[in-house]
mmCIF file of C-alpha atoms in Angstrom:
data_model
loop_
_atom_site.group_PDB
_atom_site.id
_atom_site.type_symbol
_atom_site.label_atom_id
_atom_site.label_comp_id
_atom_site.label_asym_id
_atom_site.label_seq_id
_atom_site.Cartn_x
_atom_site.Cartn_y
_atom_site.Cartn_z
ATOM 1 C CA MET L 16 14.242 -7.339 22.470
ATOM 2 C CA GLN L 17 10.859 -9.538 22.367
ATOM 3 C CA LYS L 18 11.543 -13.319 21.510
ATOM 4 C CA ARG L 19 9.466 -14.905 18.352
ATOM 5 C CA ILE L 20 8.549 -18.389 18.520
ATOM 6 C CA TRP L 21 10.665 -20.611 15.925
ATOM 7 C CA GLY L 22 8.624 -23.390 15.224
ATOM 8 C CA LEU L 23 9.403 -24.201 11.286
ATOM 9 C CA THR L 24 12.808 -25.682 9.932
ATOM 10 C CA ALA L 25 14.658 -22.701 7.764
ATOM 11 C CA SER L 26 14.482 -24.233 3.887
ATOM 12 C CA MET L 27 17.031 -23.282 1.118
ATOM 13 C CA LEU L 28 15.736 -20.251 -0.758
ATOM 14 C CA ALA L 29 15.598 -21.221 -4.609
ATOM 15 C CA LEU L 30 15.242 -18.148 -6.652
ATOM 16 C CA THR L 31 12.623 -17.566 -9.371
ATOM 17 C CA CYS L 32 13.407 -14.139 -10.812
ATOM 18 C CA LEU L 33 11.747 -11.838 -14.111
ATOM 19 C CA THR L 34 13.788 -8.730 -14.101
ATOM 20 C CA VAL L 35 11.864 -5.419 -14.996
ATOM 21 C CA THR L 36 13.618 -1.914 -14.856
ATOM 22 C CA GLY L 37 12.164 0.987 -12.711
ATOM 23 C CA CYS L 38 10.607 1.751 -9.027
ATOM 24 C CA GLY L 39 7.536 -0.110 -8.327
ATOM 25 C CA THR L 40 5.025 -0.631 -5.753
ATOM 26 C CA MET L 41 2.125 -3.203 -5.413
ATOM 27 C CA SER L 42 -0.773 -2.843 -3.078
ATOM 28 C CA LEU L 43 -3.267 -5.623 -2.938
ATOM 29 C CA ILE L 44 -5.062 -5.148 0.159
ATOM 30 C CA ASN L 45 -8.764 -6.341 0.749
ATOM 31 C CA LYS L 46 -9.386 -7.135 -2.722
ATOM 32 C CA ASN L 47 -11.392 -10.290 -3.776
ATOM 33 C CA GLY L 48 -14.237 -11.372 -5.812
ATOM 34 C CA ASN L 49 -15.577 -10.571 -8.943
ATOM 35 C CA THR L 50 -17.177 -7.108 -10.095
ATOM 36 C CA LEU L 51 -20.625 -6.278 -10.872
ATOM 37 C CA ASN L 52 -22.008 -4.242 -13.928
ATOM 38 C CA PRO L 53 -21.482 -0.963 -12.736
ATOM 39 C CA THR L 54 -24.233 1.601 -12.128
ATOM 40 C CA ALA L 55 -24.880 4.985 -11.220
ATOM 41 C CA SER L 56 -25.412 5.123 -7.328
ATOM 42 C CA SER L 57 -28.619 6.679 -6.428
ATOM 43 C CA ASP L 58 -28.239 6.796 -2.636
ATOM 44 C CA SER L 59 -24.898 8.692 -2.404
ATOM 45 C CA PRO L 60 -24.783 12.812 -1.665
ATOM 46 C CA HIS L 61 -22.588 13.354 -4.847
ATOM 47 C CA SER L 62 -23.721 12.333 -8.521
ATOM 48 C CA PHE L 63 -21.652 10.203 -10.645
ATOM 49 C CA LYS L 64 -20.567 10.909 -13.799
ATOM 50 C CA PRO L 65 -21.230 9.756 -17.217
ATOM 51 C CA SER L 66 -18.222 8.272 -19.161
ATOM 52 C CA ARG L 67 -17.026 7.645 -22.615
ATOM 53 C CA THR L 68 -15.851 4.203 -23.792
ATOM 54 C CA HIS L 69 -13.167 3.470 -26.224
ATOM 55 C CA ARG L 70 -11.251 0.361 -27.319
ATOM 56 C CA ASP L 71 -7.052 0.411 -27.934
ATOM 57 C CA VAL L 72 -7.021 -2.175 -30.815
ATOM 58 C CA ASN L 73 -3.265 -1.292 -31.287
ATOM 59 C CA SER L 74 -1.951 -1.933 -27.843
ATOM 60 C CA ALA L 75 -4.054 -4.928 -27.096
ATOM 61 C CA LYS L 76 -1.849 -6.772 -30.102
ATOM 62 C CA SER L 77 1.548 -5.594 -28.819
ATOM 63 C CA VAL L 78 3.333 -8.526 -27.115
ATOM 64 C CA VAL L 79 6.399 -7.939 -25.217
ATOM 65 C CA ILE L 80 8.618 -10.299 -23.863
ATOM 66 C CA SER L 81 10.270 -9.988 -20.574
ATOM 67 C CA PRO L 82 12.054 -7.936 -19.446
ATOM 68 C CA LEU L 83 10.375 -5.093 -19.089
ATOM 69 C CA GLU L 84 11.887 -1.593 -19.001
ATOM 70 C CA ASN L 85 11.037 1.865 -17.172
ATOM 71 C CA LEU L 86 8.172 0.243 -14.955
ATOM 72 C CA LYS L 87 6.619 2.307 -12.233
ATOM 73 C CA SER L 88 4.595 -0.332 -10.717
ATOM 74 C CA ILE L 89 3.753 -4.142 -10.360
ATOM 75 C CA TYR L 90 0.366 -5.572 -9.354
ATOM 76 C CA MET L 91 0.201 -9.413 -9.568
ATOM 77 C CA VAL L 92 -3.455 -10.174 -8.896
ATOM 78 C CA ASN L 93 -3.229 -14.227 -8.719
ATOM 79 C CA GLY L 94 -0.847 -16.855 -9.084
ATOM 80 C CA THR L 95 -0.562 -16.389 -12.879
ATOM 81 C CA THR L 96 -1.769 -12.669 -13.711
ATOM 82 C CA GLY L 97 -0.468 -9.481 -13.045
ATOM 83 C CA TRP L 98 -0.634 -5.711 -14.330
ATOM 84 C CA ALA L 99 2.286 -3.167 -14.506
ATOM 85 C CA ASN L 100 2.709 0.078 -15.814
ATOM 86 C CA SER L 101 5.421 2.634 -17.278
ATOM 87 C CA SER L 102 5.190 6.193 -17.946
ATOM 88 C CA ARG L 103 3.220 5.447 -20.940
ATOM 89 C CA SER L 104 2.097 2.033 -21.284
ATOM 90 C CA ILE L 105 0.181 -0.372 -19.315
ATOM 91 C CA PHE L 106 0.955 -4.354 -19.632
ATOM 92 C CA ARG L 107 -0.659 -7.668 -18.557
ATOM 93 C CA THR L 108 0.616 -10.726 -18.227
ATOM 94 C CA THR L 109 -1.456 -14.179 -17.440
ATOM 95 C CA THR L 110 1.873 -16.160 -17.496
ATOM 96 C CA SER L 111 3.749 -15.431 -14.533
ATOM 97 C CA GLY L 112 5.381 -12.477 -16.005
ATOM 98 C CA ARG L 113 7.130 -14.617 -18.653
ATOM 99 C CA LYS L 114 5.240 -13.074 -21.290
ATOM 100 C CA TRP L 115 3.709 -9.419 -21.166
ATOM 101 C CA VAL L 116 0.827 -7.719 -23.421
ATOM 102 C CA ARG L 117 0.699 -3.827 -23.864
ATOM 103 C CA VAL L 118 -3.164 -3.351 -23.527
ATOM 104 C CA PHE L 119 -2.795 0.723 -23.029
ATOM 105 C CA ASN L 120 -0.784 3.561 -24.152
ATOM 106 C CA SER L 121 -0.676 7.283 -23.391
ATOM 107 C CA LYS L 122 1.791 10.344 -23.070
ATOM 108 C CA HIS L 123 2.119 10.487 -19.429
ATOM 109 C CA ILE L 124 0.267 7.611 -16.907
ATOM 110 C CA LEU L 125 0.088 8.610 -13.271
ATOM 111 C CA ALA L 126 -0.925 5.910 -11.259
ATOM 112 C CA LEU L 127 -2.426 2.510 -11.760
ATOM 113 C CA ASP L 128 -4.656 0.017 -9.704
ATOM 114 C CA ALA L 129 -5.869 -3.284 -10.432
ATOM 115 C CA VAL L 130 -7.787 -5.822 -8.375
ATOM 116 C CA ASN L 131 -8.293 -9.193 -10.429
ATOM 117 C CA SER L 132 -7.439 -10.255 -14.214
ATOM 118 C CA GLN L 133 -10.217 -8.245 -15.868
ATOM 119 C CA ASN L 134 -10.552 -4.855 -13.952
ATOM 120 C CA ALA L 135 -8.127 -2.328 -13.422
ATOM 121 C CA TRP L 136 -7.890 1.610 -13.184
ATOM 122 C CA VAL L 137 -5.602 3.973 -14.805
ATOM 123 C CA ILE L 138 -5.059 7.815 -14.305
ATOM 124 C CA THR L 139 -3.406 9.625 -17.424
ATOM 125 C CA GLN L 140 -2.646 13.383 -17.398
ATOM 126 C CA GLY L 141 -4.033 15.518 -20.241
ATOM 127 C CA SER L 142 -3.034 18.905 -19.091
ATOM 128 C CA ALA L 143 -1.630 20.596 -16.327
ATOM 129 C CA ARG L 144 -4.980 20.904 -14.468
ATOM 130 C CA HIS L 145 -6.778 17.640 -15.677
ATOM 131 C CA VAL L 146 -6.386 13.905 -15.589
ATOM 132 C CA THR L 147 -8.687 11.012 -17.047
ATOM 133 C CA LEU L 148 -9.870 8.173 -15.194
ATOM 134 C CA ASN L 149 -9.318 5.028 -17.422
ATOM 135 C CA THR L 150 -11.348 2.054 -16.541
ATOM 136 C CA THR L 151 -11.541 -1.544 -17.686
ATOM 137 C CA SER L 152 -13.636 -4.540 -16.980
ATOM 138 C CA ASP L 153 -12.507 -7.029 -19.364
ATOM 139 C CA GLY L 154 -8.696 -7.278 -19.044
ATOM 140 C CA GLY L 155 -7.788 -4.114 -21.164
ATOM 141 C CA VAL L 156 -9.934 -4.692 -24.328
ATOM 142 C CA HIS L 157 -12.051 -1.531 -23.652
ATOM 143 C CA TRP L 158 -11.468 1.297 -21.464
ATOM 144 C CA ARG L 159 -13.888 3.785 -19.929
ATOM 145 C CA MET L 160 -12.950 7.727 -19.731
ATOM 146 C CA ASP L 161 -13.863 10.087 -17.001
ATOM 147 C CA ARG L 162 -12.432 13.409 -16.913
ATOM 148 C CA LEU L 163 -11.156 15.120 -13.206
ATOM 149 C CA SER L 164 -10.034 18.660 -13.508
ATOM 150 C CA ALA L 165 -8.406 20.618 -10.410
ATOM 151 C CA PRO L 166 -7.956 24.660 -9.997
ATOM 152 C CA TRP L 167 -4.340 24.093 -9.520
ATOM 153 C CA THR L 168 -1.168 22.269 -11.042
ATOM 154 C CA ILE L 169 -1.592 18.503 -10.496
ATOM 155 C CA VAL L 170 1.618 17.045 -9.762
ATOM 156 C CA ASN L 171 0.796 13.561 -8.054
ATOM 157 C CA ALA L 172 -1.896 11.327 -7.984
ATOM 158 C CA GLN L 173 -3.190 8.413 -5.814
ATOM 159 C CA LEU L 174 -5.525 5.683 -7.015
ATOM 160 C CA HIS L 175 -7.129 2.559 -4.929
ATOM 161 C CA VAL L 176 -10.208 0.580 -5.681
ATOM 162 C CA SER L 177 -11.329 -2.633 -4.050
ATOM 163 C CA ILE L 178 -14.103 -4.836 -4.902
ATOM 164 C CA ASN L 179 -16.774 -6.897 -3.188
ATOM 165 C CA SER L 180 -20.000 -8.615 -4.297
ATOM 166 C CA GLN L 181 -22.285 -6.328 -2.464
ATOM 167 C CA ASP L 182 -21.075 -2.818 -3.894
ATOM 168 C CA SER L 183 -18.745 -3.796 -6.894
ATOM 169 C CA SER L 184 -16.284 -1.638 -7.008
ATOM 170 C CA PHE L 185 -15.484 1.078 -4.309
ATOM 171 C CA GLY L 186 -12.405 3.456 -3.908
ATOM 172 C CA PHE L 187 -10.861 6.733 -4.808
ATOM 173 C CA VAL L 188 -8.767 8.805 -6.635
ATOM 174 C CA MET L 189 -6.705 11.710 -4.614
ATOM 175 C CA LEU L 190 -4.895 14.704 -7.089
ATOM 176 C CA SER L 191 -2.285 16.676 -5.115
ATOM 177 C CA GLY L 192 -0.655 19.870 -6.059
ATOM 178 C CA PRO L 193 2.812 21.368 -5.302
ATOM 179 C CA LEU L 194 3.956 20.880 -1.629
ATOM 180 C CA ASP L 195 5.142 23.310 0.864
ATOM 181 C CA LEU L 196 6.732 21.422 3.875
ATOM 182 C CA GLN L 197 4.963 18.372 3.065
ATOM 183 C CA THR L 198 1.436 19.961 2.727
ATOM 184 C CA GLY L 199 -0.214 21.285 -0.712
ATOM 185 C CA PRO L 200 -3.967 21.591 -2.218
ATOM 186 C CA GLN L 201 -5.607 18.014 -2.580
ATOM 187 C CA ALA L 202 -8.997 16.751 -4.054
ATOM 188 C CA LEU L 203 -10.553 13.396 -3.465
ATOM 189 C CA TRP L 204 -12.965 11.828 -5.687
ATOM 190 C CA ARG L 205 -15.015 9.093 -4.646
ATOM 191 C CA ILE L 206 -15.792 5.659 -6.750
ATOM 192 C CA LEU L 207 -18.796 3.972 -6.044
ATOM 193 C CA ARG L 208 -20.156 0.949 -7.588
ATOM 194 C CA GLY L 209 -17.721 1.449 -10.561
ATOM 195 C CA HIS L 210 -18.436 5.222 -10.924
ATOM 196 C CA VAL L 211 -16.288 8.112 -10.242
ATOM 197 C CA SER L 212 -17.965 11.031 -8.253
ATOM 198 C CA SER L 213 -18.626 13.984 -10.769
ATOM 199 C CA SER L 214 -17.304 16.668 -8.231
ATOM 200 C CA PRO L 215 -14.775 15.994 -5.222
ATOM 201 C CA VAL L 216 -15.897 14.688 -1.953
ATOM 202 C CA TYR L 217 -13.161 16.376 -0.060
ATOM 203 C CA GLN L 218 -11.038 19.386 -0.594
ATOM 204 C CA SER L 219 -8.064 21.207 1.202
ATOM 205 C CA LEU L 220 -5.418 23.685 0.492
ATOM 206 C CA HIS L 221 -2.848 22.592 2.831
ATOM 207 C CA GLY L 222 -3.383 18.621 2.835
ATOM 208 C CA SER L 223 -1.039 16.263 3.646
ATOM 209 C CA ILE L 224 -3.176 12.574 3.425
ATOM 210 C CA GLN L 225 -1.453 9.907 1.837
ATOM 211 C CA LYS L 226 -1.762 6.035 1.761
ATOM 212 C CA ILE L 227 -5.314 5.994 1.478
ATOM 213 C CA GLN L 228 -7.032 2.258 1.946
ATOM 214 C CA TYR L 229 -10.896 2.004 1.812
ATOM 215 C CA ALA L 230 -11.729 -0.794 4.029
ATOM 216 C CA THR L 231 -15.623 -0.579 2.907
ATOM 217 C CA PRO L 232 -17.313 2.230 0.576
ATOM 218 C CA ASN L 233 -17.824 4.203 3.530
ATOM 219 C CA GLU L 234 -14.892 3.628 5.829
ATOM 220 C CA ALA L 235 -11.023 4.615 4.766
ATOM 221 C CA TRP L 236 -8.308 5.142 6.529
ATOM 222 C CA ALA L 237 -5.091 7.220 5.837
ATOM 223 C CA THR L 238 -1.957 8.503 7.278
ATOM 224 C CA ASN L 239 -1.321 12.270 7.674
ATOM 225 C CA TYR L 240 2.181 13.878 7.636
ATOM 226 C CA PHE L 241 3.231 17.110 9.721
ATOM 227 C CA PRO L 242 6.204 18.886 10.916
ATOM 228 C CA ASN L 243 7.418 18.213 14.653
ATOM 229 C CA PRO L 244 7.887 21.658 16.544
ATOM 230 C CA ASN L 245 11.712 22.037 15.338
ATOM 231 C CA HIS L 246 10.239 21.732 11.638
ATOM 232 C CA LYS L 247 13.408 19.636 10.984
ATOM 233 C CA SER L 248 11.623 16.476 11.137
ATOM 234 C CA PHE L 249 8.116 15.145 10.363
ATOM 235 C CA SER L 250 6.217 12.706 12.217
ATOM 236 C CA SER L 251 2.948 10.504 11.084
ATOM 237 C CA SER L 252 -0.552 10.308 12.354
ATOM 238 C CA LEU L 253 -3.274 7.636 11.505
ATOM 239 C CA MET L 254 -6.475 9.155 10.099
ATOM 240 C CA ILE L 255 -9.980 8.008 9.725
ATOM 241 C CA SER L 256 -13.164 8.874 7.373
ATOM 242 C CA THR L 257 -16.807 7.156 8.267
ATOM 243 C CA ASN L 258 -18.377 9.237 5.436
ATOM 244 C CA GLY L 259 -16.504 7.823 2.187
ATOM 245 C CA GLY L 260 -13.799 10.335 2.758
ATOM 246 C CA MET L 261 -15.639 13.681 3.048
ATOM 247 C CA SER L 262 -14.015 14.323 6.189
ATOM 248 C CA TRP L 263 -11.129 12.942 8.191
ATOM 249 C CA GLY L 264 -10.404 12.778 11.789
ATOM 250 C CA PRO L 265 -7.103 11.713 13.964
ATOM 251 C CA VAL L 266 -6.859 8.118 15.707
ATOM 252 C CA THR L 267 -4.997 7.447 18.738
ATOM 253 C CA LEU L 268 -2.290 4.871 18.984
ATOM 254 C CA SER L 269 -1.453 3.739 22.184
ATOM 255 C CA ILE L 270 2.171 3.079 22.833
ATOM 256 C CA PRO L 271 2.881 -0.319 23.737
ATOM 257 C CA HIS L 272 2.801 -0.936 27.782
ATOM 258 C CA SER L 273 5.989 -2.382 27.811
ATOM 259 C CA LEU L 274 7.615 1.097 26.422
ATOM 260 C CA LEU L 275 5.386 3.278 28.122
ATOM 261 C CA MET L 276 7.084 3.352 31.287
ATOM 262 C CA LYS L 277 10.247 4.391 29.971
ATOM 263 C CA ASP L 278 8.175 6.906 27.973
ATOM 264 C CA MET L 279 6.906 8.297 31.281
ATOM 265 C CA ASN L 280 10.335 8.135 32.922
ATOM 266 C CA ASN L 281 11.702 10.638 30.442
ATOM 267 C CA HIS L 282 8.579 12.894 30.617
ATOM 268 C CA LYS L 283 9.366 13.629 34.247
ATOM 269 C CA THR L 284 12.941 14.122 33.405
ATOM 270 C CA ASN L 285 12.371 16.314 30.348
ATOM 271 C CA PRO L 286 8.757 17.066 29.620
ATOM 272 C CA LYS L 287 9.853 17.814 25.836
ATOM 273 C CA LEU L 288 10.855 14.240 24.963
ATOM 274 C CA GLN L 289 8.153 12.382 23.383
ATOM 275 C CA ALA L 290 7.699 9.204 21.370
ATOM 276 C CA SER L 291 7.694 10.108 17.543
ATOM 277 C CA VAL L 292 5.840 8.063 14.914
ATOM 278 C CA LEU L 293 8.156 7.956 11.975
ATOM 279 C CA ALA L 294 5.932 5.906 9.224
ATOM 280 C CA ILE L 295 2.584 4.172 9.381
ATOM 281 C CA TYR L 296 1.941 1.776 6.548
ATOM 282 C CA PRO L 297 -1.365 1.181 4.918
ATOM 283 C CA PRO L 298 -3.812 -1.102 7.060
ATOM 284 C CA THR L 299 -4.191 -4.752 5.967
ATOM 285 C CA TRP L 300 -7.775 -5.954 6.273
ATOM 286 C CA VAL L 301 -9.235 -9.620 6.378
ATOM 287 C CA SER L 302 -12.996 -9.277 6.511
ATOM 288 C CA HIS L 303 -13.303 -6.810 9.753
ATOM 289 C CA ILE L 304 -9.908 -7.707 11.047
ATOM 290 C CA GLY L 305 -7.328 -5.131 10.592
ATOM 291 C CA PHE L 306 -3.260 -5.052 10.990
ATOM 292 C CA LEU L 307 -1.412 -1.811 10.858
ATOM 293 C CA SER L 308 2.198 -1.458 10.958
ATOM 294 C CA VAL L 309 3.918 1.476 12.459
ATOM 295 C CA SER L 310 7.674 2.543 13.032
ATOM 296 C CA LEU L 311 8.125 4.846 15.959
ATOM 297 C CA THR L 312 11.127 6.093 17.887
ATOM 298 C CA LEU L 313 11.220 6.529 21.841
ATOM 299 C CA PRO L 314 13.564 9.019 23.325
ATOM 300 C CA TYR L 315 15.224 7.753 26.761
ATOM 301 C CA THR L 316 18.091 9.345 28.646
ATOM 302 C CA THR L 317 21.447 7.698 29.074
ATOM 303 C CA ARG L 318 23.586 7.188 32.602
ATOM 304 C CA GLU L 319 25.442 10.247 31.019
ATOM 305 C CA ASN L 320 22.472 12.011 31.472
ATOM 306 C CA THR L 321 22.431 12.540 27.471
ATOM 307 C CA VAL L 322 19.500 11.903 25.204
ATOM 308 C CA ASP L 323 19.294 9.001 22.804
ATOM 309 C CA TYR L 324 16.875 7.369 20.916
ATOM 310 C CA GLN L 325 15.583 4.135 20.010
ATOM 311 C CA ARG L 326 13.468 2.717 17.253
ATOM 312 C CA TYR L 327 10.792 0.449 17.096
ATOM 313 C CA PHE L 328 8.572 -1.617 15.220
ATOM 314 C CA VAL L 329 5.000 -2.442 16.318
ATOM 315 C CA LEU L 330 2.304 -4.220 14.562
ATOM 316 C CA TYR L 331 -1.218 -3.040 15.677
ATOM 317 C CA HIS L 332 -4.670 -5.495 15.652
ATOM 318 C CA THR L 333 -8.060 -4.135 15.558
ATOM 319 C CA VAL L 334 -11.653 -5.734 15.385
ATOM 320 C CA ASN L 335 -13.802 -3.494 13.357
ATOM 321 C CA GLY L 336 -11.493 -0.484 13.669
ATOM 322 C CA ALA L 337 -12.771 0.307 17.217
ATOM 323 C CA GLN L 338 -9.546 0.096 18.872
ATOM 324 C CA TRP L 339 -5.974 -0.650 17.700
ATOM 325 C CA LYS L 340 -4.078 -2.662 19.974
ATOM 326 C CA PRO L 341 -0.190 -3.281 19.951
ATOM 327 C CA ILE L 342 0.345 -7.200 19.312
ATOM 328 C CA TRP L 343 4.015 -7.583 18.518
ATOM 329 C CA ILE L 344 6.944 -5.251 18.872
ATOM 330 C CA SER L 345 10.464 -5.781 18.278
ATOM 331 C CA PRO L 346 13.530 -3.032 18.304
ATOM 332 C CA ASP L 347 15.567 -2.000 15.040
ATOM 333 C CA SER L 348 13.488 -4.302 12.928
ATOM 334 C CA SER L 349 10.637 -3.953 10.449
ATOM 335 C CA LEU L 350 7.968 -6.196 9.027
ATOM 336 C CA LEU L 351 6.581 -6.363 5.540
ATOM 337 C CA THR L 352 3.293 -8.096 5.830
ATOM 338 C CA ASP L 353 0.271 -10.039 4.068
ATOM 339 C CA PHE L 354 -2.473 -11.693 5.949
ATOM 340 C CA LEU L 355 -4.495 -14.476 4.138
ATOM 341 C CA THR L 356 -6.821 -14.931 7.137
ATOM 342 C CA SER L 357 -7.511 -13.308 10.628
ATOM 343 C CA LYS L 358 -4.852 -15.655 12.127
ATOM 344 C CA LYS L 359 -2.604 -16.809 9.148
ATOM 345 C CA GLY L 360 -0.187 -14.312 7.692
ATOM 346 C CA ARG L 361 3.449 -14.172 6.287
ATOM 347 C CA ALA L 362 6.017 -11.202 6.502
ATOM 348 C CA ILE L 363 9.333 -10.483 5.503
ATOM 349 C CA VAL L 364 11.582 -9.379 8.651
ATOM 350 C CA PHE L 365 14.266 -6.918 8.408
ATOM 351 C CA GLN L 366 16.593 -6.450 11.041
ATOM 352 C CA GLY L 367 19.805 -5.017 10.303
ATOM 353 C CA LYS L 368 21.205 -6.345 7.170
ATOM 354 C CA GLN L 369 19.296 -9.755 7.584
ATOM 355 C CA GLN L 370 15.987 -10.385 6.374
ATOM 356 C CA GLU L 371 13.717 -13.581 6.575
ATOM 357 C CA LEU L 372 10.164 -14.697 5.054
ATOM 358 C CA GLU L 373 8.132 -16.021 8.527
ATOM 359 C CA GLN L 374 4.873 -16.752 8.852
ATOM 360 C CA THR L 375 2.156 -16.579 11.929
ATOM 361 C CA LEU L 376 -0.713 -18.736 12.747
ATOM 362 C CA THR L 377 -1.892 -16.354 15.690
ATOM 363 C CA GLY L 378 -2.839 -13.290 13.979
ATOM 364 C CA GLY L 379 0.502 -12.004 13.972
ATOM 365 C CA ARG L 380 1.354 -12.257 18.146
ATOM 366 C CA THR L 381 4.394 -14.693 17.029
ATOM 367 C CA TRP L 382 6.208 -15.279 14.105
ATOM 368 C CA GLU L 383 8.082 -18.824 12.832
ATOM 369 C CA THR L 384 10.801 -18.534 10.464
ATOM 370 C CA VAL L 385 10.286 -20.126 6.951
ATOM 371 C CA ALA L 386 13.233 -19.321 4.934
ATOM 372 C CA PRO L 387 16.235 -16.854 4.999
ATOM 373 C CA ILE L 388 16.164 -13.979 2.063
ATOM 374 C CA PRO L 389 19.335 -13.521 0.070
ATOM 375 C CA SER L 390 20.961 -9.883 0.569
ATOM 376 C CA THR L 391 20.705 -9.484 -3.061
ATOM 377 C CA ILE L 392 17.031 -9.536 -3.088
ATOM 378 C CA HIS L 393 15.801 -6.118 -1.555
ATOM 379 C CA PRO L 394 11.882 -6.473 -1.203
ATOM 380 C CA ILE L 395 9.387 -3.815 -0.926
ATOM 381 C CA CYS L 396 6.283 -5.881 -1.606
ATOM 382 C CA LEU L 397 4.755 -8.901 -0.674
ATOM 383 C CA LYS L 398 1.516 -10.792 -1.639
ATOM 384 C CA PHE L 399 0.510 -14.647 -1.398
ATOM 385 C CA PHE L 400 -2.422 -16.572 -2.955
ATOM 386 C CA GLY L 401 -2.422 -19.569 -1.080
ATOM 387 C CA GLN L 402 0.563 -21.209 -1.584
ATOM 388 C CA THR L 403 1.793 -19.231 -4.380
ATOM 389 C CA GLY L 404 3.645 -15.737 -3.506
ATOM 390 C CA TRP L 405 5.201 -13.009 -5.329
ATOM 391 C CA ILE L 406 7.898 -10.315 -4.043
ATOM 392 C CA VAL L 407 8.611 -7.145 -5.687
ATOM 393 C CA SER L 408 12.446 -6.319 -5.297
ATOM 394 C CA GLN L 409 14.087 -3.063 -6.290
ATOM 395 C CA SER L 410 17.919 -3.009 -6.967
ATOM 396 C CA ILE L 411 19.564 -0.347 -5.434
ATOM 397 C CA GLN L 412 22.801 -0.559 -7.903
ATOM 398 C CA SER L 413 20.670 -0.290 -11.288
ATOM 399 C CA ASN L 414 17.200 1.135 -10.267
ATOM 400 C CA SER L 415 15.587 -1.920 -11.544
ATOM 401 C CA LEU L 416 12.656 -4.075 -10.210
ATOM 402 C CA SER L 417 12.662 -7.971 -10.066
ATOM 403 C CA LEU L 418 9.616 -10.102 -9.594
ATOM 404 C CA TRP L 419 10.338 -13.223 -7.321
ATOM 405 C CA ARG L 420 7.740 -16.222 -7.110
ATOM 406 C CA SER L 421 6.747 -18.966 -4.436
ATOM 407 C CA GLN L 422 5.174 -21.771 -5.628
ATOM 408 C CA ASP L 423 5.217 -23.891 -2.243
ATOM 409 C CA GLY L 424 4.489 -21.478 0.329
ATOM 410 C CA GLY L 425 7.814 -20.217 1.099
ATOM 411 C CA ARG L 426 10.819 -21.756 -1.392
ATOM 412 C CA ILE L 427 11.366 -19.102 -4.142
ATOM 413 C CA GLY L 428 12.713 -20.746 -7.328
ATOM 414 C CA MET L 429 13.726 -19.340 -10.791
ATOM 415 C CA LEU L 430 11.543 -18.869 -13.729
#
């Protein structure tokens, strides 16, 4: 097991909790700055669609006191403001989750993404083969609508948008059809300067691209799932697009040198034994520095000449995405990370039944304990804004979400 440097005194973890019901995620990577007024792109190879605008007056006046129910996701965008959605409503808070305002209603909401207190994107399903991309730039008072259609039944939608001062908002909408062995029809629309392309920039009848993240308007990263030769399990690979999502290619991730000799010995013993990547989590970007979390299994031969498997968690680092280098390895553990700068970051480290909030000042190469996290919290996402941090936890017993807040960099207390 690789040692970590324990430099900070573990503090008591007071609990700050807002309970909400449902299943949720939070994705706030590479999102900062303010949006510009969106204009249609003239230099893109794909034209961008005109849109309609409406104001949802009734929903904007609907105030809901916590807790919320049946939520699908929560996106906290700073120390006080956040967005959340159920299958039929979008909510917004400016009071750290104490009070939520219903700002949007629909019969079927597929996806939500929010980047700051004013800008959010919502995908709603109108029929089996078409959806609407709803966009607001004034905190949910007005919504712009763009209709997207697919030649097959839409069963899933992915949405990710980022903002920078040069290109305004950029990102993607991915629609997927019914799956067959983890593959199925997919179509990707590109979002550039606040507008969605008039037609898909990428289409596949047997696609398996997931967890897409745009680092720049042209560079995107994703994971691709494919069946192993025995068709009893699946592996994951990292993919990259350098033309805004129009085409994708695989990225090679090197096995850490400390594990490579073990892997080579296994190949000499049995050439069928190979390391398998179980999961690749979306990269975290801080300017041009990227961090990538990977879970893999490595087979080895025991003294009894039987095959066993060891699971490892590897944190990779890159500059401009040119080459991903392993910088941190741990057996039977995993990290839920959030980097504030290229050197400073925080993570929840899971190992067995223990979980701790840790921080790094060395770009992920060493980690120090900040505080233990009680076993009653089941974190699924982590985001810090300066000293204020947010943890979204999912309850196993009641299938509910709870939102935990830290206001001093690690101590988490009750609302």
